[in-house]
Amino acid sequence: TQLLEQSPQFLSIQEGENLTVYCNSSSVFSSLQWYRQEPGEGPVLLVTVVTGGEVKKLKRLTFQFGDARKDSSLHITAAQPGDTGLYLCAGVTRAGGSYIPTFGRGTSLIVHP
Amino acid sequence: KAGVTQTPRYLIKTRGQQVTLSCSPISGHRSVSWYQQTPGQGLQFLFEYFSETQRNKGNFPGRFSGRQFSNSRSEMNVSTLELGDSALYLCASSSLPGTASNYGYTFGSGTRLTVV
């Protein structure tokens, strides 16, 4: 059972376009993380959002955590070829004294020059 | 400081064999987790270790096992390999088990296992 649904699964756009990636769940999370993974490498953490309704900005990337802490979105403004990669959201839940991120299947983004 | 180091990077094994993968976390990080990544299922949690103890385990068969040493280095073992075990195996570290919630994991580059 996939706890986190990401959409769209694939995205192919031109440089300069804007895009939004969605991450939805029926579960409530302690926090939600976004990672980016490039081919042949492991995921790299972009941001962690903790509070319902929280909005964080990282240059051209805007991350929002839903009020109920069940969903999140990632918006990229004026995409660049360097933004190409697999974007993964991860909902963090408490388990056995630890916090375990559960990942969505990812959104594969290609930005064409 | 050095990142998370996984060895080997690539591995080809035959069905029925066993394999051991190694992970050295970031210096000072004491919590190590393992994930399996496949195109169909994405990243699936395998297990988490802290202070040489397994704290959490994902929904994988007993053929998948792991351990952690006193220096925080970790190994995972897969016995009786099946074709479906072909995947990218990722190791991730955090300073303590609870810190991953706010500070996330640092992942290694993974070991690409191909079972033929």
PDB file of C-alpha atoms in Angstrom:
ATOM      1  CA  THR A   1       0.000   0.000   0.000  1.00  0.00           C
ATOM      2  CA  GLN A   2       1.420   3.326  -1.109  1.00  0.00           C
ATOM      3  CA  LEU A   3       0.755   5.863   1.638  1.00  0.00           C
ATOM      4  CA  LEU A   4       1.838   8.824  -0.457  1.00  0.00           C
ATOM      5  CA  GLU A   5       0.573   9.565  -3.948  1.00  0.00           C
ATOM      6  CA  GLN A   6       2.609  11.905  -6.089  1.00  0.00           C
ATOM      7  CA  SER A   7       1.376  13.569  -9.243  1.00  0.00           C
ATOM      8  CA  PRO A   8       2.162  13.923 -11.983  1.00  0.00           C
ATOM      9  CA  GLN A   9       4.399  10.902 -12.412  1.00  0.00           C
ATOM     10  CA  PHE A  10       6.242  12.452 -15.348  1.00  0.00           C
ATOM     11  CA  LEU A  11       6.693  16.047 -16.443  1.00  0.00           C
ATOM     12  CA  SER A  12       8.519  17.328 -19.533  1.00  0.00           C
ATOM     13  CA  ILE A  13       8.634  21.105 -19.919  1.00  0.00           C
ATOM     14  CA  GLN A  14      10.606  23.907 -21.563  1.00  0.00           C
ATOM     15  CA  GLU A  15      13.038  26.132 -19.755  1.00  0.00           C
ATOM     16  CA  GLY A  16      11.277  29.095 -18.190  1.00  0.00           C
ATOM     17  CA  GLU A  17       7.963  27.369 -17.532  1.00  0.00           C
ATOM     18  CA  ASN A  18       6.409  27.016 -14.088  1.00  0.00           C
ATOM     19  CA  LEU A  19       5.280  23.705 -12.607  1.00  0.00           C
ATOM     20  CA  THR A  20       3.677  22.218  -9.507  1.00  0.00           C
ATOM     21  CA  VAL A  21       4.132  18.735  -8.086  1.00  0.00           C
ATOM     22  CA  TYR A  22       1.614  17.327  -5.624  1.00  0.00           C
ATOM     23  CA  CYS A  23       1.989  14.858  -2.774  1.00  0.00           C
ATOM     24  CA  ASN A  24      -1.204  13.522  -1.189  1.00  0.00           C
ATOM     25  CA  SER A  25      -2.067  11.094   1.572  1.00  0.00           C
ATOM     26  CA  SER A  26      -4.880  10.121   3.911  1.00  0.00           C
ATOM     27  CA  SER A  27      -2.365   9.909   6.763  1.00  0.00           C
ATOM     28  CA  VAL A  28      -1.224  12.687   9.066  1.00  0.00           C
ATOM     29  CA  PHE A  29       2.528  13.191   9.219  1.00  0.00           C
ATOM     30  CA  SER A  30       4.870  14.595  11.840  1.00  0.00           C
ATOM     31  CA  SER A  31       6.687  16.352   9.030  1.00  0.00           C
ATOM     32  CA  LEU A  32       7.064  16.136   5.293  1.00  0.00           C
ATOM     33  CA  GLN A  33      10.289  16.196   3.337  1.00  0.00           C
ATOM     34  CA  TRP A  34      11.132  16.786  -0.299  1.00  0.00           C
ATOM     35  CA  TYR A  35      14.175  15.248  -1.915  1.00  0.00           C
ATOM     36  CA  ARG A  36      15.676  15.449  -5.394  1.00  0.00           C
ATOM     37  CA  GLN A  37      17.482  12.498  -6.914  1.00  0.00           C
ATOM     38  CA  GLU A  38      19.701  12.590  -9.975  1.00  0.00           C
ATOM     39  CA  PRO A  39      20.570   9.497 -12.033  1.00  0.00           C
ATOM     40  CA  GLY A  40      23.119   7.279 -10.335  1.00  0.00           C
ATOM     41  CA  GLU A  41      22.922   9.145  -7.047  1.00  0.00           C
ATOM     42  CA  GLY A  42      20.989   8.981  -3.817  1.00  0.00           C
ATOM     43  CA  PRO A  43      18.216  11.453  -2.928  1.00  0.00           C
ATOM     44  CA  VAL A  44      19.298  14.829  -1.570  1.00  0.00           C
ATOM     45  CA  LEU A  45      17.137  16.631   0.975  1.00  0.00           C
ATOM     46  CA  LEU A  46      15.667  19.907  -0.271  1.00  0.00           C
ATOM     47  CA  VAL A  47      13.405  20.907   2.604  1.00  0.00           C
ATOM     48  CA  THR A  48      11.486  19.732   5.664  1.00  0.00           C
ATOM     49  CA  VAL A  49       8.108  21.247   6.531  1.00  0.00           C
ATOM     50  CA  VAL A  50       6.738  20.655   9.991  1.00  0.00           C
ATOM     51  CA  THR A  51       3.783  22.925  10.729  1.00  0.00           C
ATOM     52  CA  GLY A  52       0.396  22.654   8.995  1.00  0.00           C
ATOM     53  CA  GLY A  53       0.050  25.482   6.478  1.00  0.00           C
ATOM     54  CA  GLU A  54       3.793  26.136   6.478  1.00  0.00           C
ATOM     55  CA  VAL A  55       5.325  27.618   3.345  1.00  0.00           C
ATOM     56  CA  LYS A  56       9.064  27.500   2.683  1.00  0.00           C
ATOM     57  CA  LYS A  57      10.929  29.078  -0.203  1.00  0.00           C
ATOM     58  CA  LEU A  58      14.256  27.932  -1.560  1.00  0.00           C
ATOM     59  CA  LYS A  59      15.224  30.298  -4.381  1.00  0.00           C
ATOM     60  CA  ARG A  60      12.807  29.382  -7.202  1.00  0.00           C
ATOM     61  CA  LEU A  61      11.253  26.469  -5.277  1.00  0.00           C
ATOM     62  CA  THR A  62       8.227  26.963  -3.013  1.00  0.00           C
ATOM     63  CA  PHE A  63       7.085  24.187  -0.691  1.00  0.00           C
ATOM     64  CA  GLN A  64       3.763  24.106   1.110  1.00  0.00           C
ATOM     65  CA  PHE A  65       2.496  21.752   3.806  1.00  0.00           C
ATOM     66  CA  GLY A  66      -1.271  21.291   3.942  1.00  0.00           C
ATOM     67  CA  ASP A  67      -3.205  22.614   6.922  1.00  0.00           C
ATOM     68  CA  ALA A  68      -4.094  19.068   8.025  1.00  0.00           C
ATOM     69  CA  ARG A  69      -0.493  17.864   7.520  1.00  0.00           C
ATOM     70  CA  LYS A  70      -1.614  15.220   5.013  1.00  0.00           C
ATOM     71  CA  ASP A  71      -0.460  16.758   1.757  1.00  0.00           C
ATOM     72  CA  SER A  72       2.151  19.004   0.257  1.00  0.00           C
ATOM     73  CA  SER A  73       3.074  20.748  -2.958  1.00  0.00           C
ATOM     74  CA  LEU A  74       6.272  21.836  -4.631  1.00  0.00           C
ATOM     75  CA  HIS A  75       6.148  24.756  -7.059  1.00  0.00           C
ATOM     76  CA  ILE A  76       9.073  25.624  -9.304  1.00  0.00           C
ATOM     77  CA  THR A  77       9.147  29.030 -10.968  1.00  0.00           C
ATOM     78  CA  ALA A  78      10.988  29.560 -14.247  1.00  0.00           C
ATOM     79  CA  ALA A  79      12.365  26.023 -14.423  1.00  0.00           C
ATOM     80  CA  GLN A  80      15.931  25.515 -15.608  1.00  0.00           C
ATOM     81  CA  PRO A  81      17.636  22.434 -17.105  1.00  0.00           C
ATOM     82  CA  GLY A  82      19.498  22.041 -13.815  1.00  0.00           C
ATOM     83  CA  ASP A  83      16.156  21.324 -12.118  1.00  0.00           C
ATOM     84  CA  THR A  84      15.919  18.040 -14.042  1.00  0.00           C
ATOM     85  CA  GLY A  85      15.635  15.058 -11.725  1.00  0.00           C
ATOM     86  CA  LEU A  86      13.348  12.815  -9.705  1.00  0.00           C
ATOM     87  CA  TYR A  87      11.453  14.709  -7.010  1.00  0.00           C
ATOM     88  CA  LEU A  88      10.424  12.620  -4.034  1.00  0.00           C
ATOM     89  CA  CYS A  89       8.169  13.536  -1.156  1.00  0.00           C
ATOM     90  CA  ALA A  90       8.482  11.668   2.130  1.00  0.00           C
ATOM     91  CA  GLY A  91       5.978  11.722   4.974  1.00  0.00           C
ATOM     92  CA  VAL A  92       7.585  11.192   8.351  1.00  0.00           C
ATOM     93  CA  THR A  93       5.784   9.157  11.007  1.00  0.00           C
ATOM     94  CA  ARG A  94       6.804   8.061  14.470  1.00  0.00           C
ATOM     95  CA  ALA A  95       7.670   4.383  14.862  1.00  0.00           C
ATOM     96  CA  GLY A  96       9.369   2.640  17.747  1.00  0.00           C
ATOM     97  CA  GLY A  97      10.989   5.754  19.129  1.00  0.00           C
ATOM     98  CA  SER A  98      12.230   6.773  15.705  1.00  0.00           C
ATOM     99  CA  TYR A  99      10.863   8.785  12.845  1.00  0.00           C
ATOM    100  CA  ILE A 100      10.624   6.881   9.575  1.00  0.00           C
ATOM    101  CA  PRO A 101      10.159   8.668   6.234  1.00  0.00           C
ATOM    102  CA  THR A 102       7.796   6.892   3.824  1.00  0.00           C
ATOM    103  CA  PHE A 103       8.419   7.907   0.246  1.00  0.00           C
ATOM    104  CA  GLY A 104       6.124   8.538  -2.668  1.00  0.00           C
ATOM    105  CA  ARG A 105       7.083   7.032  -6.040  1.00  0.00           C
ATOM    106  CA  GLY A 106       8.355  10.366  -7.278  1.00  0.00           C
ATOM    107  CA  THR A 107       7.841  12.828 -10.095  1.00  0.00           C
ATOM    108  CA  SER A 108      10.355  12.621 -12.906  1.00  0.00           C
ATOM    109  CA  LEU A 109      10.995  16.130 -14.242  1.00  0.00           C
ATOM    110  CA  ILE A 110      12.821  16.951 -17.484  1.00  0.00           C
ATOM    111  CA  VAL A 111      13.465  20.582 -18.327  1.00  0.00           C
ATOM    112  CA  HIS A 112      14.487  21.146 -21.943  1.00  0.00           C
ATOM    113  CA  PRO A 113      16.775  24.076 -22.839  1.00  0.00           C
TER     114      PRO A 113
ATOM    115  CA  LYS B   1      33.131  15.960   5.943  1.00  0.00           C
ATOM    116  CA  ALA B   2      32.839  12.746   3.953  1.00  0.00           C
ATOM    117  CA  GLY B   3      29.350  11.703   2.933  1.00  0.00           C
ATOM    118  CA  VAL B   4      27.659   8.349   3.247  1.00  0.00           C
ATOM    119  CA  THR B   5      29.781   5.720   1.535  1.00  0.00           C
ATOM    120  CA  GLN B   6      28.291   2.586   0.054  1.00  0.00           C
ATOM    121  CA  THR B   7      30.235  -0.303  -1.410  1.00  0.00           C
ATOM    122  CA  PRO B   8      30.233  -1.791  -3.892  1.00  0.00           C
ATOM    123  CA  ARG B   9      28.547   0.574  -6.400  1.00  0.00           C
ATOM    124  CA  TYR B  10      27.547  -2.219  -8.758  1.00  0.00           C
ATOM    125  CA  LEU B  11      27.019  -5.922  -8.257  1.00  0.00           C
ATOM    126  CA  ILE B  12      25.826  -8.760 -10.457  1.00  0.00           C
ATOM    127  CA  LYS B  13      24.745 -11.972  -8.771  1.00  0.00           C
ATOM    128  CA  THR B  14      23.052 -15.192  -9.782  1.00  0.00           C
ATOM    129  CA  ARG B  15      19.717 -16.392  -8.449  1.00  0.00           C
ATOM    130  CA  GLY B  16      20.162 -18.368  -5.245  1.00  0.00           C
ATOM    131  CA  GLN B  17      23.364 -16.634  -4.211  1.00  0.00           C
ATOM    132  CA  GLN B  18      23.683 -14.302  -1.262  1.00  0.00           C
ATOM    133  CA  VAL B  19      25.074 -10.775  -1.151  1.00  0.00           C
ATOM    134  CA  THR B  20      26.401  -8.392   1.473  1.00  0.00           C
ATOM    135  CA  LEU B  21      26.299  -4.621   1.014  1.00  0.00           C
ATOM    136  CA  SER B  22      28.215  -2.155   3.137  1.00  0.00           C
ATOM    137  CA  CYS B  23      27.474   1.366   4.347  1.00  0.00           C
ATOM    138  CA  SER B  24      29.644   3.843   6.245  1.00  0.00           C
ATOM    139  CA  PRO B  25      27.592   6.759   7.607  1.00  0.00           C
ATOM    140  CA  ILE B  26      28.698  10.342   7.936  1.00  0.00           C
ATOM    141  CA  SER B  27      31.173  10.698  10.780  1.00  0.00           C
ATOM    142  CA  GLY B  28      29.202  11.279  13.974  1.00  0.00           C
ATOM    143  CA  HIS B  29      25.961   9.887  12.586  1.00  0.00           C
ATOM    144  CA  ARG B  30      24.822   6.916  14.607  1.00  0.00           C
ATOM    145  CA  SER B  31      21.529   5.999  12.937  1.00  0.00           C
ATOM    146  CA  VAL B  32      21.563   4.068   9.670  1.00  0.00           C
ATOM    147  CA  SER B  33      18.581   3.096   7.534  1.00  0.00           C
ATOM    148  CA  TRP B  34      18.339   1.011   4.389  1.00  0.00           C
ATOM    149  CA  TYR B  35      15.935   1.429   1.477  1.00  0.00           C
ATOM    150  CA  GLN B  36      15.266  -0.567  -1.665  1.00  0.00           C
ATOM    151  CA  GLN B  37      14.455   1.482  -4.767  1.00  0.00           C
ATOM    152  CA  THR B  38      12.790  -0.014  -7.841  1.00  0.00           C
ATOM    153  CA  PRO B  39      10.974   1.694 -10.728  1.00  0.00           C
ATOM    154  CA  GLY B  40       7.701   0.019  -9.823  1.00  0.00           C
ATOM    155  CA  GLN B  41       7.641   0.455  -6.053  1.00  0.00           C
ATOM    156  CA  GLY B  42       9.837   3.488  -5.464  1.00  0.00           C
ATOM    157  CA  LEU B  43      11.777   3.662  -2.195  1.00  0.00           C
ATOM    158  CA  GLN B  44      10.729   0.969   0.258  1.00  0.00           C
ATOM    159  CA  PHE B  45      11.989   1.022   3.858  1.00  0.00           C
ATOM    160  CA  LEU B  46      14.007  -2.056   4.816  1.00  0.00           C
ATOM    161  CA  PHE B  47      15.303  -1.419   8.347  1.00  0.00           C
ATOM    162  CA  GLU B  48      16.837   1.082  10.735  1.00  0.00           C
ATOM    163  CA  TYR B  49      19.749   0.580  13.102  1.00  0.00           C
ATOM    164  CA  PHE B  50      20.974   2.599  16.056  1.00  0.00           C
ATOM    165  CA  SER B  51      23.573   1.596  18.632  1.00  0.00           C
ATOM    166  CA  GLU B  52      23.972  -1.805  16.983  1.00  0.00           C
ATOM    167  CA  THR B  53      20.255  -2.537  17.486  1.00  0.00           C
ATOM    168  CA  GLN B  54      17.554  -2.862  14.872  1.00  0.00           C
ATOM    169  CA  ARG B  55      14.879  -0.364  15.854  1.00  0.00           C
ATOM    170  CA  ASN B  56      12.464  -0.712  12.952  1.00  0.00           C
ATOM    171  CA  LYS B  57      11.888  -3.153  10.128  1.00  0.00           C
ATOM    172  CA  GLY B  58       9.931  -2.770   6.929  1.00  0.00           C
ATOM    173  CA  ASN B  59       7.731  -5.335   5.241  1.00  0.00           C
ATOM    174  CA  PHE B  60      10.394  -7.504   3.639  1.00  0.00           C
ATOM    175  CA  PRO B  61      10.952 -11.271   3.939  1.00  0.00           C
ATOM    176  CA  GLY B  62      13.459 -12.736   6.361  1.00  0.00           C
ATOM    177  CA  ARG B  63      15.956 -13.179   3.516  1.00  0.00           C
ATOM    178  CA  PHE B  64      16.783  -9.518   4.082  1.00  0.00           C
ATOM    179  CA  SER B  65      18.831  -8.889   7.188  1.00  0.00           C
ATOM    180  CA  GLY B  66      21.253  -6.328   8.489  1.00  0.00           C
ATOM    181  CA  ARG B  67      23.518  -5.377  11.300  1.00  0.00           C
ATOM    182  CA  GLN B  68      25.369  -2.396  12.674  1.00  0.00           C
ATOM    183  CA  PHE B  69      28.818  -2.345  14.171  1.00  0.00           C
ATOM    184  CA  SER B  70      30.139  -0.362  17.125  1.00  0.00           C
ATOM    185  CA  ASN B  71      31.632   2.246  14.757  1.00  0.00           C
ATOM    186  CA  SER B  72      28.114   2.774  13.264  1.00  0.00           C
ATOM    187  CA  ARG B  73      29.036   1.129   9.974  1.00  0.00           C
ATOM    188  CA  SER B  74      26.263  -1.113   8.718  1.00  0.00           C
ATOM    189  CA  GLU B  75      25.867  -4.080   6.435  1.00  0.00           C
ATOM    190  CA  MET B  76      22.812  -5.629   4.867  1.00  0.00           C
ATOM    191  CA  ASN B  77      22.603  -9.165   3.606  1.00  0.00           C
ATOM    192  CA  VAL B  78      20.217 -10.757   1.153  1.00  0.00           C
ATOM    193  CA  SER B  79      20.210 -14.539   1.015  1.00  0.00           C
ATOM    194  CA  THR B  80      18.810 -16.821  -1.677  1.00  0.00           C
ATOM    195  CA  LEU B  81      18.613 -14.015  -4.214  1.00  0.00           C
ATOM    196  CA  GLU B  82      15.604 -13.774  -6.507  1.00  0.00           C
ATOM    197  CA  LEU B  83      15.264 -11.889  -9.789  1.00  0.00           C
ATOM    198  CA  GLY B  84      12.907  -9.451  -8.069  1.00  0.00           C
ATOM    199  CA  ASP B  85      15.667  -8.391  -5.688  1.00  0.00           C
ATOM    200  CA  SER B  86      17.302  -6.452  -8.519  1.00  0.00           C
ATOM    201  CA  ALA B  87      17.212  -2.853  -7.317  1.00  0.00           C
ATOM    202  CA  LEU B  88      19.158   0.130  -6.115  1.00  0.00           C
ATOM    203  CA  TYR B  89      19.863  -0.320  -2.410  1.00  0.00           C
ATOM    204  CA  LEU B  90      20.277   2.957  -0.595  1.00  0.00           C
ATOM    205  CA  CYS B  91      21.751   3.599   2.809  1.00  0.00           C
ATOM    206  CA  ALA B  92      20.843   6.748   4.714  1.00  0.00           C
ATOM    207  CA  SER B  93      22.239   8.165   7.922  1.00  0.00           C
ATOM    208  CA  SER B  94      21.128  10.664  10.515  1.00  0.00           C
ATOM    209  CA  SER B  95      22.788  11.780  13.714  1.00  0.00           C
ATOM    210  CA  LEU B  96      20.137  10.194  15.953  1.00  0.00           C
ATOM    211  CA  PRO B  97      16.922   8.244  15.225  1.00  0.00           C
ATOM    212  CA  GLY B  98      14.695  11.198  16.033  1.00  0.00           C
ATOM    213  CA  THR B  99      16.589  13.822  14.074  1.00  0.00           C
ATOM    214  CA  ALA B 100      15.500  12.500  10.683  1.00  0.00           C
ATOM    215  CA  SER B 101      12.098  14.055  11.305  1.00  0.00           C
ATOM    216  CA  ASN B 102      13.414  17.621  11.181  1.00  0.00           C
ATOM    217  CA  TYR B 103      16.766  17.293   9.466  1.00  0.00           C
ATOM    218  CA  GLY B 104      16.156  14.476   7.032  1.00  0.00           C
ATOM    219  CA  TYR B 105      18.458  11.745   5.926  1.00  0.00           C
ATOM    220  CA  THR B 106      21.754  11.924   4.115  1.00  0.00           C
ATOM    221  CA  PHE B 107      21.778   9.221   1.482  1.00  0.00           C
ATOM    222  CA  GLY B 108      24.648   7.384  -0.095  1.00  0.00           C
ATOM    223  CA  SER B 109      24.864   6.874  -3.858  1.00  0.00           C
ATOM    224  CA  GLY B 110      23.582   3.337  -3.512  1.00  0.00           C
ATOM    225  CA  THR B 111      24.543  -0.143  -4.627  1.00  0.00           C
ATOM    226  CA  ARG B 112      22.999  -1.244  -7.919  1.00  0.00           C
ATOM    227  CA  LEU B 113      22.287  -4.980  -7.552  1.00  0.00           C
ATOM    228  CA  THR B 114      21.388  -7.021 -10.607  1.00  0.00           C
ATOM    229  CA  VAL B 115      20.260 -10.605 -10.135  1.00  0.00           C
ATOM    230  CA  VAL B 116      20.477 -12.808 -13.240  1.00  0.00           C
TER     231      VAL B 116
END
